[in-house]
JSON list of C-alpha atoms in Angstrom, two decimals:
[
{"chain": "A", "resi": 1, "resn": "MET", "atom": "CA", "xyz": [-4.87, 16.00, -13.57]},
{"chain": "A", "resi": 2, "resn": "LYS", "atom": "CA", "xyz": [-1.76, 13.82, -13.58]},
{"chain": "A", "resi": 3, "resn": "ILE", "atom": "CA", "xyz": [-1.70, 10.61, -11.52]},
{"chain": "A", "resi": 4, "resn": "LEU", "atom": "CA", "xyz": [1.20, 8.22, -10.91]},
{"chain": "A", "resi": 5, "resn": "ILE", "atom": "CA", "xyz": [0.13, 4.64, -10.24]},
{"chain": "A", "resi": 6, "resn": "SER", "atom": "CA", "xyz": [2.21, 1.89, -8.65]},
{"chain": "A", "resi": 7, "resn": "ASN", "atom": "CA", "xyz": [1.76, -1.26, -6.55]},
{"chain": "A", "resi": 8, "resn": "ASP", "atom": "CA", "xyz": [3.63, -4.18, -5.00]},
{"chain": "A", "resi": 9, "resn": "ASP", "atom": "CA", "xyz": [1.86, -7.08, -6.76]},
{"chain": "A", "resi": 10, "resn": "GLY", "atom": "CA", "xyz": [3.61, -6.35, -10.05]},
{"chain": "A", "resi": 11, "resn": "TYR", "atom": "CA", "xyz": [2.65, -4.62, -13.26]},
{"chain": "A", "resi": 12, "resn": "LEU", "atom": "CA", "xyz": [0.61, -7.61, -14.49]},
{"chain": "A", "resi": 13, "resn": "ALA", "atom": "CA", "xyz": [-1.59, -7.80, -11.40]},
{"chain": "A", "resi": 14, "resn": "PRO", "atom": "CA", "xyz": [-5.34, -7.40, -12.01]},
{"chain": "A", "resi": 15, "resn": "GLY", "atom": "CA", "xyz": [-5.51, -4.80, -9.25]},
{"chain": "A", "resi": 16, "resn": "ILE", "atom": "CA", "xyz": [-3.23, -2.28, -10.92]},
{"chain": "A", "resi": 17, "resn": "VAL", "atom": "CA", "xyz": [-4.88, -2.84, -14.29]},
{"chain": "A", "resi": 18, "resn": "ALA", "atom": "CA", "xyz": [-8.29, -2.09, -12.76]},
{"chain": "A", "resi": 19, "resn": "LEU", "atom": "CA", "xyz": [-6.94, 0.95, -10.91]},
{"chain": "A", "resi": 20, "resn": "ALA", "atom": "CA", "xyz": [-5.27, 2.31, -14.04]},
{"chain": "A", "resi": 21, "resn": "GLU", "atom": "CA", "xyz": [-8.43, 1.89, -16.11]},
{"chain": "A", "resi": 22, "resn": "ALA", "atom": "CA", "xyz": [-10.45, 3.74, -13.48]},
{"chain": "A", "resi": 23, "resn": "MET", "atom": "CA", "xyz": [-7.98, 6.62, -13.09]},
{"chain": "A", "resi": 24, "resn": "ALA", "atom": "CA", "xyz": [-7.55, 6.98, -16.86]},
{"chain": "A", "resi": 25, "resn": "SER", "atom": "CA", "xyz": [-11.17, 8.12, -17.05]},
{"chain": "A", "resi": 26, "resn": "ILE", "atom": "CA", "xyz": [-10.37, 11.31, -15.14]},
{"chain": "A", "resi": 27, "resn": "ALA", "atom": "CA", "xyz": [-6.62, 11.89, -15.48]},
{"chain": "A", "resi": 28, "resn": "GLU", "atom": "CA", "xyz": [-3.44, 11.51, -17.46]},
{"chain": "A", "resi": 29, "resn": "ILE", "atom": "CA", "xyz": [-1.86, 8.43, -15.91]},
{"chain": "A", "resi": 30, "resn": "THR", "atom": "CA", "xyz": [1.65, 7.04, -15.67]},
{"chain": "A", "resi": 31, "resn": "VAL", "atom": "CA", "xyz": [2.04, 3.48, -14.37]},
{"chain": "A", "resi": 32, "resn": "VAL", "atom": "CA", "xyz": [5.39, 2.37, -12.93]},
{"chain": "A", "resi": 33, "resn": "ALA", "atom": "CA", "xyz": [5.35, -0.92, -11.02]},
{"chain": "A", "resi": 34, "resn": "PRO", "atom": "CA", "xyz": [7.63, -3.83, -10.08]},
{"chain": "A", "resi": 35, "resn": "ASP", "atom": "CA", "xyz": [8.34, -6.51, -12.68]},
{"chain": "A", "resi": 36, "resn": "SER", "atom": "CA", "xyz": [7.11, -9.19, -10.24]},
{"chain": "A", "resi": 37, "resn": "ASN", "atom": "CA", "xyz": [5.39, -9.55, -6.89]},
{"chain": "A", "resi": 38, "resn": "ARG", "atom": "CA", "xyz": [7.23, -7.58, -4.20]},
{"chain": "A", "resi": 39, "resn": "SER", "atom": "CA", "xyz": [4.73, -7.92, -1.38]},
{"chain": "A", "resi": 40, "resn": "GLY", "atom": "CA", "xyz": [6.24, -7.23, 2.03]},
{"chain": "A", "resi": 41, "resn": "ALA", "atom": "CA", "xyz": [9.05, -5.12, 0.59]},
{"chain": "A", "resi": 42, "resn": "SER", "atom": "CA", "xyz": [8.15, -2.22, 2.88]},
{"chain": "A", "resi": 43, "resn": "ASN", "atom": "CA", "xyz": [10.07, 0.99, 2.10]},
{"chain": "A", "resi": 44, "resn": "ALA", "atom": "CA", "xyz": [13.25, -0.68, 0.82]},
{"chain": "A", "resi": 45, "resn": "LEU", "atom": "CA", "xyz": [15.29, 1.02, -1.90]},
{"chain": "A", "resi": 46, "resn": "THR", "atom": "CA", "xyz": [17.65, -1.07, -4.02]},
{"chain": "A", "resi": 47, "resn": "LEU", "atom": "CA", "xyz": [21.18, 0.28, -3.53]},
{"chain": "A", "resi": 48, "resn": "GLU", "atom": "CA", "xyz": [23.42, -2.72, -4.25]},
{"chain": "A", "resi": 49, "resn": "ARG", "atom": "CA", "xyz": [22.78, -2.95, -8.00]},
{"chain": "A", "resi": 50, "resn": "PRO", "atom": "CA", "xyz": [21.51, -0.82, -10.87]},
{"chain": "A", "resi": 51, "resn": "LEU", "atom": "CA", "xyz": [17.85, -0.93, -11.84]},
{"chain": "A", "resi": 52, "resn": "SER", "atom": "CA", "xyz": [16.38, -1.35, -15.30]},
{"chain": "A", "resi": 53, "resn": "VAL", "atom": "CA", "xyz": [13.15, 0.09, -16.65]},
{"chain": "A", "resi": 54, "resn": "GLN", "atom": "CA", "xyz": [11.15, -1.50, -19.44]},
{"chain": "A", "resi": 55, "resn": "ARG", "atom": "CA", "xyz": [7.80, -0.67, -21.00]},
{"chain": "A", "resi": 56, "resn": "ALA", "atom": "CA", "xyz": [5.02, -3.17, -21.62]},
{"chain": "A", "resi": 57, "resn": "SER", "atom": "CA", "xyz": [2.75, -3.20, -24.65]},
{"chain": "A", "resi": 58, "resn": "ASN", "atom": "CA", "xyz": [-0.03, -1.53, -22.62]},
{"chain": "A", "resi": 59, "resn": "GLY", "atom": "CA", "xyz": [2.22, 1.43, -21.80]},
{"chain": "A", "resi": 60, "resn": "PHE", "atom": "CA", "xyz": [2.99, 0.41, -18.22]},
{"chain": "A", "resi": 61, "resn": "TYR", "atom": "CA", "xyz": [6.60, 0.83, -17.10]},
{"chain": "A", "resi": 62, "resn": "PHE", "atom": "CA", "xyz": [8.06, -2.00, -15.03]},
{"chain": "A", "resi": 63, "resn": "VAL", "atom": "CA", "xyz": [11.17, -2.01, -12.86]},
{"chain": "A", "resi": 64, "resn": "ASN", "atom": "CA", "xyz": [13.27, -4.86, -11.49]},
{"chain": "A", "resi": 65, "resn": "GLY", "atom": "CA", "xyz": [13.06, -3.39, -8.01]},
{"chain": "A", "resi": 66, "resn": "THR", "atom": "CA", "xyz": [10.82, -2.56, -5.09]},
{"chain": "A", "resi": 67, "resn": "PRO", "atom": "CA", "xyz": [7.67, -0.43, -5.01]},
{"chain": "A", "resi": 68, "resn": "SER", "atom": "CA", "xyz": [9.67, 2.43, -3.51]},
{"chain": "A", "resi": 69, "resn": "ASP", "atom": "CA", "xyz": [12.21, 2.08, -6.33]},
{"chain": "A", "resi": 70, "resn": "CYS", "atom": "CA", "xyz": [9.38, 2.38, -8.85]},
{"chain": "A", "resi": 71, "resn": "VAL", "atom": "CA", "xyz": [7.97, 5.60, -7.45]},
{"chain": "A", "resi": 72, "resn": "HIS", "atom": "CA", "xyz": [11.44, 7.05, -6.90]},
{"chain": "A", "resi": 73, "resn": "ILE", "atom": "CA", "xyz": [12.44, 6.37, -10.50]},
{"chain": "A", "resi": 74, "resn": "ALA", "atom": "CA", "xyz": [9.10, 7.61, -11.81]},
{"chain": "A", "resi": 75, "resn": "LEU", "atom": "CA", "xyz": [9.42, 10.95, -10.03]},
{"chain": "A", "resi": 76, "resn": "THR", "atom": "CA", "xyz": [13.10, 11.55, -10.71]},
{"chain": "A", "resi": 77, "resn": "ALA", "atom": "CA", "xyz": [13.62, 10.04, -14.18]},
{"chain": "A", "resi": 78, "resn": "ILE", "atom": "CA", "xyz": [10.45, 9.09, -16.06]},
{"chain": "A", "resi": 79, "resn": "MET", "atom": "CA", "xyz": [7.88, 11.81, -15.46]},
{"chain": "A", "resi": 80, "resn": "LYS", "atom": "CA", "xyz": [8.61, 15.24, -16.87]},
{"chain": "A", "resi": 81, "resn": "GLU", "atom": "CA", "xyz": [6.14, 16.92, -14.52]},
{"chain": "A", "resi": 82, "resn": "LYS", "atom": "CA", "xyz": [5.30, 16.29, -10.89]},
{"chain": "A", "resi": 83, "resn": "PRO", "atom": "CA", "xyz": [2.02, 14.38, -10.58]},
{"chain": "A", "resi": 84, "resn": "ASP", "atom": "CA", "xyz": [-0.92, 15.79, -8.67]},
{"chain": "A", "resi": 85, "resn": "LEU", "atom": "CA", "xyz": [-1.55, 12.50, -6.92]},
{"chain": "A", "resi": 86, "resn": "ILE", "atom": "CA", "xyz": [-0.01, 9.06, -6.40]},
{"chain": "A", "resi": 87, "resn": "VAL", "atom": "CA", "xyz": [-2.23, 6.00, -6.01]},
{"chain": "A", "resi": 88, "resn": "SER", "atom": "CA", "xyz": [-0.95, 2.54, -5.12]},
{"chain": "A", "resi": 89, "resn": "GLY", "atom": "CA", "xyz": [-2.77, -0.79, -5.49]},
{"chain": "A", "resi": 90, "resn": "ILE", "atom": "CA", "xyz": [-5.29, -2.15, -5.70]},
{"chain": "A", "resi": 91, "resn": "ASN", "atom": "CA", "xyz": [-3.57, -4.64, -3.43]},
{"chain": "A", "resi": 92, "resn": "GLN", "atom": "CA", "xyz": [-4.62, -8.27, -3.21]},
{"chain": "A", "resi": 93, "resn": "GLY", "atom": "CA", "xyz": [-5.33, -8.51, 0.51]},
{"chain": "A", "resi": 94, "resn": "GLN", "atom": "CA", "xyz": [-5.67, -6.17, 3.43]},
{"chain": "A", "resi": 95, "resn": "ASN", "atom": "CA", "xyz": [-3.12, -3.70, 4.73]},
{"chain": "A", "resi": 96, "resn": "MET", "atom": "CA", "xyz": [-4.50, -2.96, 8.18]},
{"chain": "A", "resi": 97, "resn": "GLY", "atom": "CA", "xyz": [-3.02, -2.51, 11.62]},
{"chain": "A", "resi": 98, "resn": "ASP", "atom": "CA", "xyz": [0.64, -3.49, 11.81]},
{"chain": "A", "resi": 99, "resn": "ASP", "atom": "CA", "xyz": [0.56, -4.63, 8.17]},
{"chain": "A", "resi": 100, "resn": "THR", "atom": "CA", "xyz": [1.29, -1.05, 7.13]},
{"chain": "A", "resi": 101, "resn": "LEU", "atom": "CA", "xyz": [4.87, -1.37, 8.41]},
{"chain": "A", "resi": 102, "resn": "TYR", "atom": "CA", "xyz": [5.61, -4.19, 5.95]},
{"chain": "A", "resi": 103, "resn": "SER", "atom": "CA", "xyz": [3.33, -3.30, 3.06]},
{"chain": "A", "resi": 104, "resn": "GLY", "atom": "CA", "xyz": [4.87, -2.53, -0.30]},
{"chain": "A", "resi": 105, "resn": "THR", "atom": "CA", "xyz": [1.54, -1.03, -1.36]},
{"chain": "A", "resi": 106, "resn": "VAL", "atom": "CA", "xyz": [1.70, 1.51, 1.45]},
{"chain": "A", "resi": 107, "resn": "ALA", "atom": "CA", "xyz": [5.42, 2.01, 0.80]},
{"chain": "A", "resi": 108, "resn": "ALA", "atom": "CA", "xyz": [4.82, 3.08, -2.80]},
{"chain": "A", "resi": 109, "resn": "ALA", "atom": "CA", "xyz": [2.39, 5.72, -1.58]},
{"chain": "A", "resi": 110, "resn": "THR", "atom": "CA", "xyz": [4.78, 6.71, 1.21]},
{"chain": "A", "resi": 111, "resn": "GLU", "atom": "CA", "xyz": [7.61, 7.33, -1.26]},
{"chain": "A", "resi": 112, "resn": "GLY", "atom": "CA", "xyz": [5.42, 9.81, -3.08]},
{"chain": "A", "resi": 113, "resn": "PHE", "atom": "CA", "xyz": [4.41, 11.44, 0.20]},
{"chain": "A", "resi": 114, "resn": "LEU", "atom": "CA", "xyz": [8.10, 11.90, 1.05]},
{"chain": "A", "resi": 115, "resn": "PHE", "atom": "CA", "xyz": [8.41, 13.84, -2.21]},
{"chain": "A", "resi": 116, "resn": "GLY", "atom": "CA", "xyz": [5.61, 16.13, -1.04]},
{"chain": "A", "resi": 117, "resn": "ILE", "atom": "CA", "xyz": [2.88, 14.60, -3.19]},
{"chain": "A", "resi": 118, "resn": "PRO", "atom": "CA", "xyz": [-0.55, 13.49, -1.87]},
{"chain": "A", "resi": 119, "resn": "ALA", "atom": "CA", "xyz": [-0.77, 9.71, -1.95]},
{"chain": "A", "resi": 120, "resn": "ILE", "atom": "CA", "xyz": [-3.36, 6.99, -1.37]},
{"chain": "A", "resi": 121, "resn": "ALA", "atom": "CA", "xyz": [-2.81, 3.25, -0.92]},
{"chain": "A", "resi": 122, "resn": "PHE", "atom": "CA", "xyz": [-5.78, 1.06, -1.90]},
{"chain": "A", "resi": 123, "resn": "SER", "atom": "CA", "xyz": [-6.20, -2.56, -0.76]},
{"chain": "A", "resi": 124, "resn": "GLN", "atom": "CA", "xyz": [-8.95, -5.17, -0.77]},
{"chain": "A", "resi": 125, "resn": "THR", "atom": "CA", "xyz": [-9.49, -6.88, 2.54]},
{"chain": "A", "resi": 126, "resn": "GLU", "atom": "CA", "xyz": [-9.42, -10.40, 1.08]},
{"chain": "A", "resi": 127, "resn": "LYS", "atom": "CA", "xyz": [-7.26, -12.07, -1.57]},
{"chain": "A", "resi": 128, "resn": "ALA", "atom": "CA", "xyz": [-8.48, -13.57, -4.87]},
{"chain": "A", "resi": 129, "resn": "TRP", "atom": "CA", "xyz": [-9.49, -10.30, -6.60]},
{"chain": "A", "resi": 130, "resn": "THR", "atom": "CA", "xyz": [-13.20, -10.86, -6.04]},
{"chain": "A", "resi": 131, "resn": "HIS", "atom": "CA", "xyz": [-15.39, -7.79, -6.76]},
{"chain": "A", "resi": 132, "resn": "LEU", "atom": "CA", "xyz": [-12.38, -5.89, -8.06]},
{"chain": "A", "resi": 133, "resn": "ASP", "atom": "CA", "xyz": [-14.71, -3.78, -10.20]},
{"chain": "A", "resi": 134, "resn": "SER", "atom": "CA", "xyz": [-16.35, -2.55, -7.02]},
{"chain": "A", "resi": 135, "resn": "ALA", "atom": "CA", "xyz": [-13.01, -1.65, -5.44]},
{"chain": "A", "resi": 136, "resn": "ALA", "atom": "CA", "xyz": [-11.91, 0.24, -8.56]},
{"chain": "A", "resi": 137, "resn": "ARG", "atom": "CA", "xyz": [-15.19, 2.16, -8.59]},
{"chain": "A", "resi": 138, "resn": "ILE", "atom": "CA", "xyz": [-14.74, 3.16, -4.97]},
{"chain": "A", "resi": 139, "resn": "ALA", "atom": "CA", "xyz": [-11.13, 4.25, -5.61]},
{"chain": "A", "resi": 140, "resn": "LEU", "atom": "CA", "xyz": [-12.32, 6.38, -8.53]},
{"chain": "A", "resi": 141, "resn": "GLU", "atom": "CA", "xyz": [-15.13, 7.98, -6.53]},
{"chain": "A", "resi": 142, "resn": "MET", "atom": "CA", "xyz": [-12.74, 8.81, -3.67]},
{"chain": "A", "resi": 143, "resn": "VAL", "atom": "CA", "xyz": [-10.22, 10.45, -5.99]},
{"chain": "A", "resi": 144, "resn": "LYS", "atom": "CA", "xyz": [-12.95, 12.38, -7.80]},
{"chain": "A", "resi": 145, "resn": "ARG", "atom": "CA", "xyz": [-14.38, 13.59, -4.51]},
{"chain": "A", "resi": 146, "resn": "GLY", "atom": "CA", "xyz": [-10.98, 14.74, -3.30]},
{"chain": "A", "resi": 147, "resn": "PHE", "atom": "CA", "xyz": [-9.86, 15.59, 0.22]},
{"chain": "A", "resi": 148, "resn": "THR", "atom": "CA", "xyz": [-10.05, 19.36, 0.14]},
{"chain": "A", "resi": 149, "resn": "GLY", "atom": "CA", "xyz": [-10.34, 19.66, 3.91]},
{"chain": "A", "resi": 150, "resn": "MET", "atom": "CA", "xyz": [-6.98, 18.00, 4.53]},
{"chain": "A", "resi": 151, "resn": "ALA", "atom": "CA", "xyz": [-3.57, 19.63, 4.60]},
{"chain": "A", "resi": 152, "resn": "SER", "atom": "CA", "xyz": [-1.40, 18.57, 1.68]},
{"chain": "A", "resi": 153, "resn": "PRO", "atom": "CA", "xyz": [0.50, 16.41, 1.23]},
{"chain": "A", "resi": 154, "resn": "PHE", "atom": "CA", "xyz": [-1.46, 13.62, 2.87]},
{"chain": "A", "resi": 155, "resn": "LEU", "atom": "CA", "xyz": [-0.91, 9.88, 3.04]},
{"chain": "A", "resi": 156, "resn": "LEU", "atom": "CA", "xyz": [-4.05, 7.73, 3.22]},
{"chain": "A", "resi": 157, "resn": "ASN", "atom": "CA", "xyz": [-4.40, 3.99, 3.74]},
{"chain": "A", "resi": 158, "resn": "VAL", "atom": "CA", "xyz": [-7.68, 2.65, 2.32]},
{"chain": "A", "resi": 159, "resn": "ASN", "atom": "CA", "xyz": [-9.06, -0.87, 2.79]},
{"chain": "A", "resi": 160, "resn": "ILE", "atom": "CA", "xyz": [-12.09, -1.98, 0.76]},
{"chain": "A", "resi": 161, "resn": "PRO", "atom": "CA", "xyz": [-14.23, -5.02, 1.58]},
{"chain": "A", "resi": 162, "resn": "ASN", "atom": "CA", "xyz": [-14.53, -7.59, -1.22]},
{"chain": "A", "resi": 163, "resn": "LEU", "atom": "CA", "xyz": [-18.21, -6.96, -1.81]},
{"chain": "A", "resi": 164, "resn": "PRO", "atom": "CA", "xyz": [-20.46, -5.84, -4.62]},
{"chain": "A", "resi": 165, "resn": "PHE", "atom": "CA", "xyz": [-20.64, -2.05, -4.75]},
{"chain": "A", "resi": 166, "resn": "ASP", "atom": "CA", "xyz": [-24.25, -1.98, -3.54]},
{"chain": "A", "resi": 167, "resn": "GLU", "atom": "CA", "xyz": [-23.37, -4.01, -0.43]},
{"chain": "A", "resi": 168, "resn": "ILE", "atom": "CA", "xyz": [-20.67, -1.61, 0.77]},
{"chain": "A", "resi": 169, "resn": "LYS", "atom": "CA", "xyz": [-22.28, 0.60, 3.39]},
{"chain": "A", "resi": 170, "resn": "GLY", "atom": "CA", "xyz": [-20.09, 3.64, 2.95]},
{"chain": "A", "resi": 171, "resn": "VAL", "atom": "CA", "xyz": [-16.69, 5.11, 3.81]},
{"chain": "A", "resi": 172, "resn": "ARG", "atom": "CA", "xyz": [-15.50, 5.72, 7.37]},
{"chain": "A", "resi": 173, "resn": "LYS", "atom": "CA", "xyz": [-12.34, 7.15, 8.88]},
{"chain": "A", "resi": 174, "resn": "ALA", "atom": "CA", "xyz": [-10.56, 4.65, 11.11]},
{"chain": "A", "resi": 175, "resn": "ARG", "atom": "CA", "xyz": [-7.46, 4.24, 13.22]},
{"chain": "A", "resi": 176, "resn": "LEU", "atom": "CA", "xyz": [-5.06, 1.36, 12.74]},
{"chain": "A", "resi": 177, "resn": "GLY", "atom": "CA", "xyz": [-5.85, -1.72, 14.77]},
{"chain": "A", "resi": 178, "resn": "LYS", "atom": "CA", "xyz": [-3.26, -4.01, 16.33]},
{"chain": "A", "resi": 179, "resn": "ARG", "atom": "CA", "xyz": [-2.25, -7.59, 15.61]},
{"chain": "A", "resi": 180, "resn": "HIS", "atom": "CA", "xyz": [-0.94, -10.33, 17.83]},
{"chain": "A", "resi": 181, "resn": "THR", "atom": "CA", "xyz": [2.64, -11.45, 17.25]},
{"chain": "A", "resi": 182, "resn": "SER", "atom": "CA", "xyz": [3.18, -13.14, 13.89]},
{"chain": "A", "resi": 183, "resn": "GLU", "atom": "CA", "xyz": [2.84, -16.90, 13.64]},
{"chain": "A", "resi": 184, "resn": "PRO", "atom": "CA", "xyz": [6.13, -18.88, 13.76]},
{"chain": "A", "resi": 185, "resn": "VAL", "atom": "CA", "xyz": [8.13, -19.51, 10.62]},
{"chain": "A", "resi": 186, "resn": "ILE", "atom": "CA", "xyz": [7.39, -22.69, 8.69]},
{"chain": "A", "resi": 187, "resn": "HIS", "atom": "CA", "xyz": [10.34, -25.07, 8.71]},
{"chain": "A", "resi": 188, "resn": "MET", "atom": "CA", "xyz": [10.99, -27.31, 5.72]},
{"chain": "A", "resi": 189, "resn": "THR", "atom": "CA", "xyz": [13.88, -29.19, 4.14]},
{"chain": "A", "resi": 190, "resn": "ASP", "atom": "CA", "xyz": [15.01, -28.56, 0.59]},
{"chain": "A", "resi": 191, "resn": "PRO", "atom": "CA", "xyz": [15.94, -31.41, -1.86]},
{"chain": "A", "resi": 192, "resn": "HIS", "atom": "CA", "xyz": [19.54, -31.20, -0.64]},
{"chain": "A", "resi": 193, "resn": "GLY", "atom": "CA", "xyz": [18.58, -31.78, 2.97]},
{"chain": "A", "resi": 194, "resn": "ARG", "atom": "CA", "xyz": [19.16, -28.18, 4.04]},
{"chain": "A", "resi": 195, "resn": "ASP", "atom": "CA", "xyz": [16.87, -26.37, 6.46]},
{"chain": "A", "resi": 196, "resn": "ILE", "atom": "CA", "xyz": [14.72, -23.67, 4.87]},
{"chain": "A", "resi": 197, "resn": "TYR", "atom": "CA", "xyz": [12.12, -21.40, 6.38]},
{"chain": "A", "resi": 198, "resn": "TRP", "atom": "CA", "xyz": [9.02, -19.63, 5.13]},
{"chain": "A", "resi": 199, "resn": "ILE", "atom": "CA", "xyz": [7.81, -16.55, 6.97]},
{"chain": "A", "resi": 200, "resn": "GLY", "atom": "CA", "xyz": [4.57, -17.51, 8.72]},
{"chain": "A", "resi": 201, "resn": "PRO", "atom": "CA", "xyz": [1.23, -15.73, 8.49]},
{"chain": "A", "resi": 202, "resn": "PRO", "atom": "CA", "xyz": [0.57, -12.50, 10.39]},
{"chain": "A", "resi": 203, "resn": "GLY", "atom": "CA", "xyz": [-0.97, -12.67, 13.81]},
{"chain": "A", "resi": 204, "resn": "ALA", "atom": "CA", "xyz": [-4.72, -12.40, 14.30]},
{"chain": "A", "resi": 205, "resn": "ALA", "atom": "CA", "xyz": [-6.24, -9.06, 15.19]},
{"chain": "A", "resi": 206, "resn": "ARG", "atom": "CA", "xyz": [-5.56, -8.13, 18.83]},
{"chain": "A", "resi": 207, "resn": "ASP", "atom": "CA", "xyz": [-7.30, -4.76, 18.79]},
{"chain": "A", "resi": 208, "resn": "ALA", "atom": "CA", "xyz": [-10.28, -4.81, 16.45]},
{"chain": "A", "resi": 209, "resn": "SER", "atom": "CA", "xyz": [-12.38, -2.56, 18.65]},
{"chain": "A", "resi": 210, "resn": "ALA", "atom": "CA", "xyz": [-14.79, 0.09, 17.43]},
{"chain": "A", "resi": 211, "resn": "GLY", "atom": "CA", "xyz": [-13.08, 2.71, 15.30]},
{"chain": "A", "resi": 212, "resn": "THR", "atom": "CA", "xyz": [-10.28, 0.46, 14.05]},
{"chain": "A", "resi": 213, "resn": "ASP", "atom": "CA", "xyz": [-9.79, -0.48, 10.42]},
{"chain": "A", "resi": 214, "resn": "PHE", "atom": "CA", "xyz": [-10.46, -4.14, 11.33]},
{"chain": "A", "resi": 215, "resn": "ASP", "atom": "CA", "xyz": [-13.83, -3.30, 12.84]},
{"chain": "A", "resi": 216, "resn": "THR", "atom": "CA", "xyz": [-14.78, -0.81, 10.13]},
{"chain": "A", "resi": 217, "resn": "THR", "atom": "CA", "xyz": [-14.23, -3.20, 7.24]},
{"chain": "A", "resi": 218, "resn": "ALA", "atom": "CA", "xyz": [-15.84, -6.09, 9.12]},
{"chain": "A", "resi": 219, "resn": "ARG", "atom": "CA", "xyz": [-19.00, -3.97, 9.22]},
{"chain": "A", "resi": 220, "resn": "HIS", "atom": "CA", "xyz": [-18.81, -3.62, 5.41]},
{"chain": "A", "resi": 221, "resn": "PHE", "atom": "CA", "xyz": [-17.51, -0.05, 5.34]},
{"chain": "A", "resi": 222, "resn": "VAL", "atom": "CA", "xyz": [-14.42, 1.17, 3.52]},
{"chain": "A", "resi": 223, "resn": "SER", "atom": "CA", "xyz": [-11.78, 2.25, 6.07]},
{"chain": "A", "resi": 224, "resn": "VAL", "atom": "CA", "xyz": [-9.63, 5.34, 5.50]},
{"chain": "A", "resi": 225, "resn": "THR", "atom": "CA", "xyz": [-6.66, 5.96, 7.78]},
{"chain": "A", "resi": 226, "resn": "PRO", "atom": "CA", "xyz": [-4.36, 8.99, 7.55]},
{"chain": "A", "resi": 227, "resn": "LEU", "atom": "CA", "xyz": [-0.76, 7.92, 8.15]},
{"chain": "A", "resi": 228, "resn": "GLN", "atom": "CA", "xyz": [2.28, 9.85, 9.31]},
{"chain": "A", "resi": 229, "resn": "ILE", "atom": "CA", "xyz": [6.01, 9.21, 9.06]},
{"chain": "A", "resi": 230, "resn": "ASP", "atom": "CA", "xyz": [7.33, 10.67, 12.32]},
{"chain": "A", "resi": 231, "resn": "LEU", "atom": "CA", "xyz": [8.32, 7.63, 14.42]},
{"chain": "A", "resi": 232, "resn": "THR", "atom": "CA", "xyz": [9.46, 9.68, 17.42]},
{"chain": "A", "resi": 233, "resn": "ASN", "atom": "CA", "xyz": [8.09, 8.40, 20.71]},
{"chain": "A", "resi": 234, "resn": "THR", "atom": "CA", "xyz": [7.48, 11.82, 22.21]},
{"chain": "A", "resi": 235, "resn": "ARG", "atom": "CA", "xyz": [6.50, 10.44, 25.64]},
{"chain": "A", "resi": 236, "resn": "GLN", "atom": "CA", "xyz": [9.75, 8.50, 25.98]},
{"chain": "A", "resi": 237, "resn": "LEU", "atom": "CA", "xyz": [11.69, 11.44, 24.58]},
{"chain": "A", "resi": 238, "resn": "ALA", "atom": "CA", "xyz": [10.55, 13.48, 27.56]},
{"chain": "A", "resi": 239, "resn": "ASP", "atom": "CA", "xyz": [11.54, 10.65, 29.93]},
{"chain": "A", "resi": 240, "resn": "LEU", "atom": "CA", "xyz": [14.93, 9.99, 28.35]},
{"chain": "A", "resi": 241, "resn": "ASP", "atom": "CA", "xyz": [17.75, 10.85, 30.74]},
{"chain": "A", "resi": 242, "resn": "MET", "atom": "CA", "xyz": [20.80, 11.95, 28.78]},
{"chain": "A", "resi": 243, "resn": "ASP", "atom": "CA", "xyz": [22.44, 14.02, 31.52]},
{"chain": "A", "resi": 244, "resn": "PHE", "atom": "CA", "xyz": [25.95, 12.67, 31.28]},
{"chain": "A", "resi": 245, "resn": "ALA", "atom": "CA", "xyz": [29.22, 13.88, 29.80]}
]
């Protein structure tokens, strides 16, 4: 089995190291990740400048670009054979609800999915890398188990509670929840007296009802959400009046 691994926290992040070590026990791995933290990069591709690829002492490739750049370069330039699976993460912090639109972790998996390759994005629900060994073990068990009942390719978003393995109650399928509007930007002044702004934190959960990823992980289960790329609003498409010359 051949697995491509990427992330958005950068090639030095503990999450990708743990994920690579886990996957290496069952597969031939290739790791291609950003040279630094690119959280929130979404599905951006770098088009305004050339990209460089370097290789670290541990064999990981790192790219001065986005997570999508990394997977794109891996599939079209680095890997000689198409991988059987792409895994992204393990991200430091949750990617649930509306987060998936901004997530570089999900974007790396999505890029592989667009190439027709099954892909899974793994995230921990809290930051700080606590119980990362547990998250890596769960990722490994999920990949080993496989998803034979699903049409391929598939794109899965997985969120793992930061808990010891024995305290995680199991794995459940879940739909994406919804967040409230993001908090306002944080206004500051730089040393030259100019206004600068930091993007504020995401909004709190608005829909964390039963069956959502928010609810599932809060109950100490791993949430698994199949994602799709078609953004067409089919209901509004039927209502759209385009009867004019």
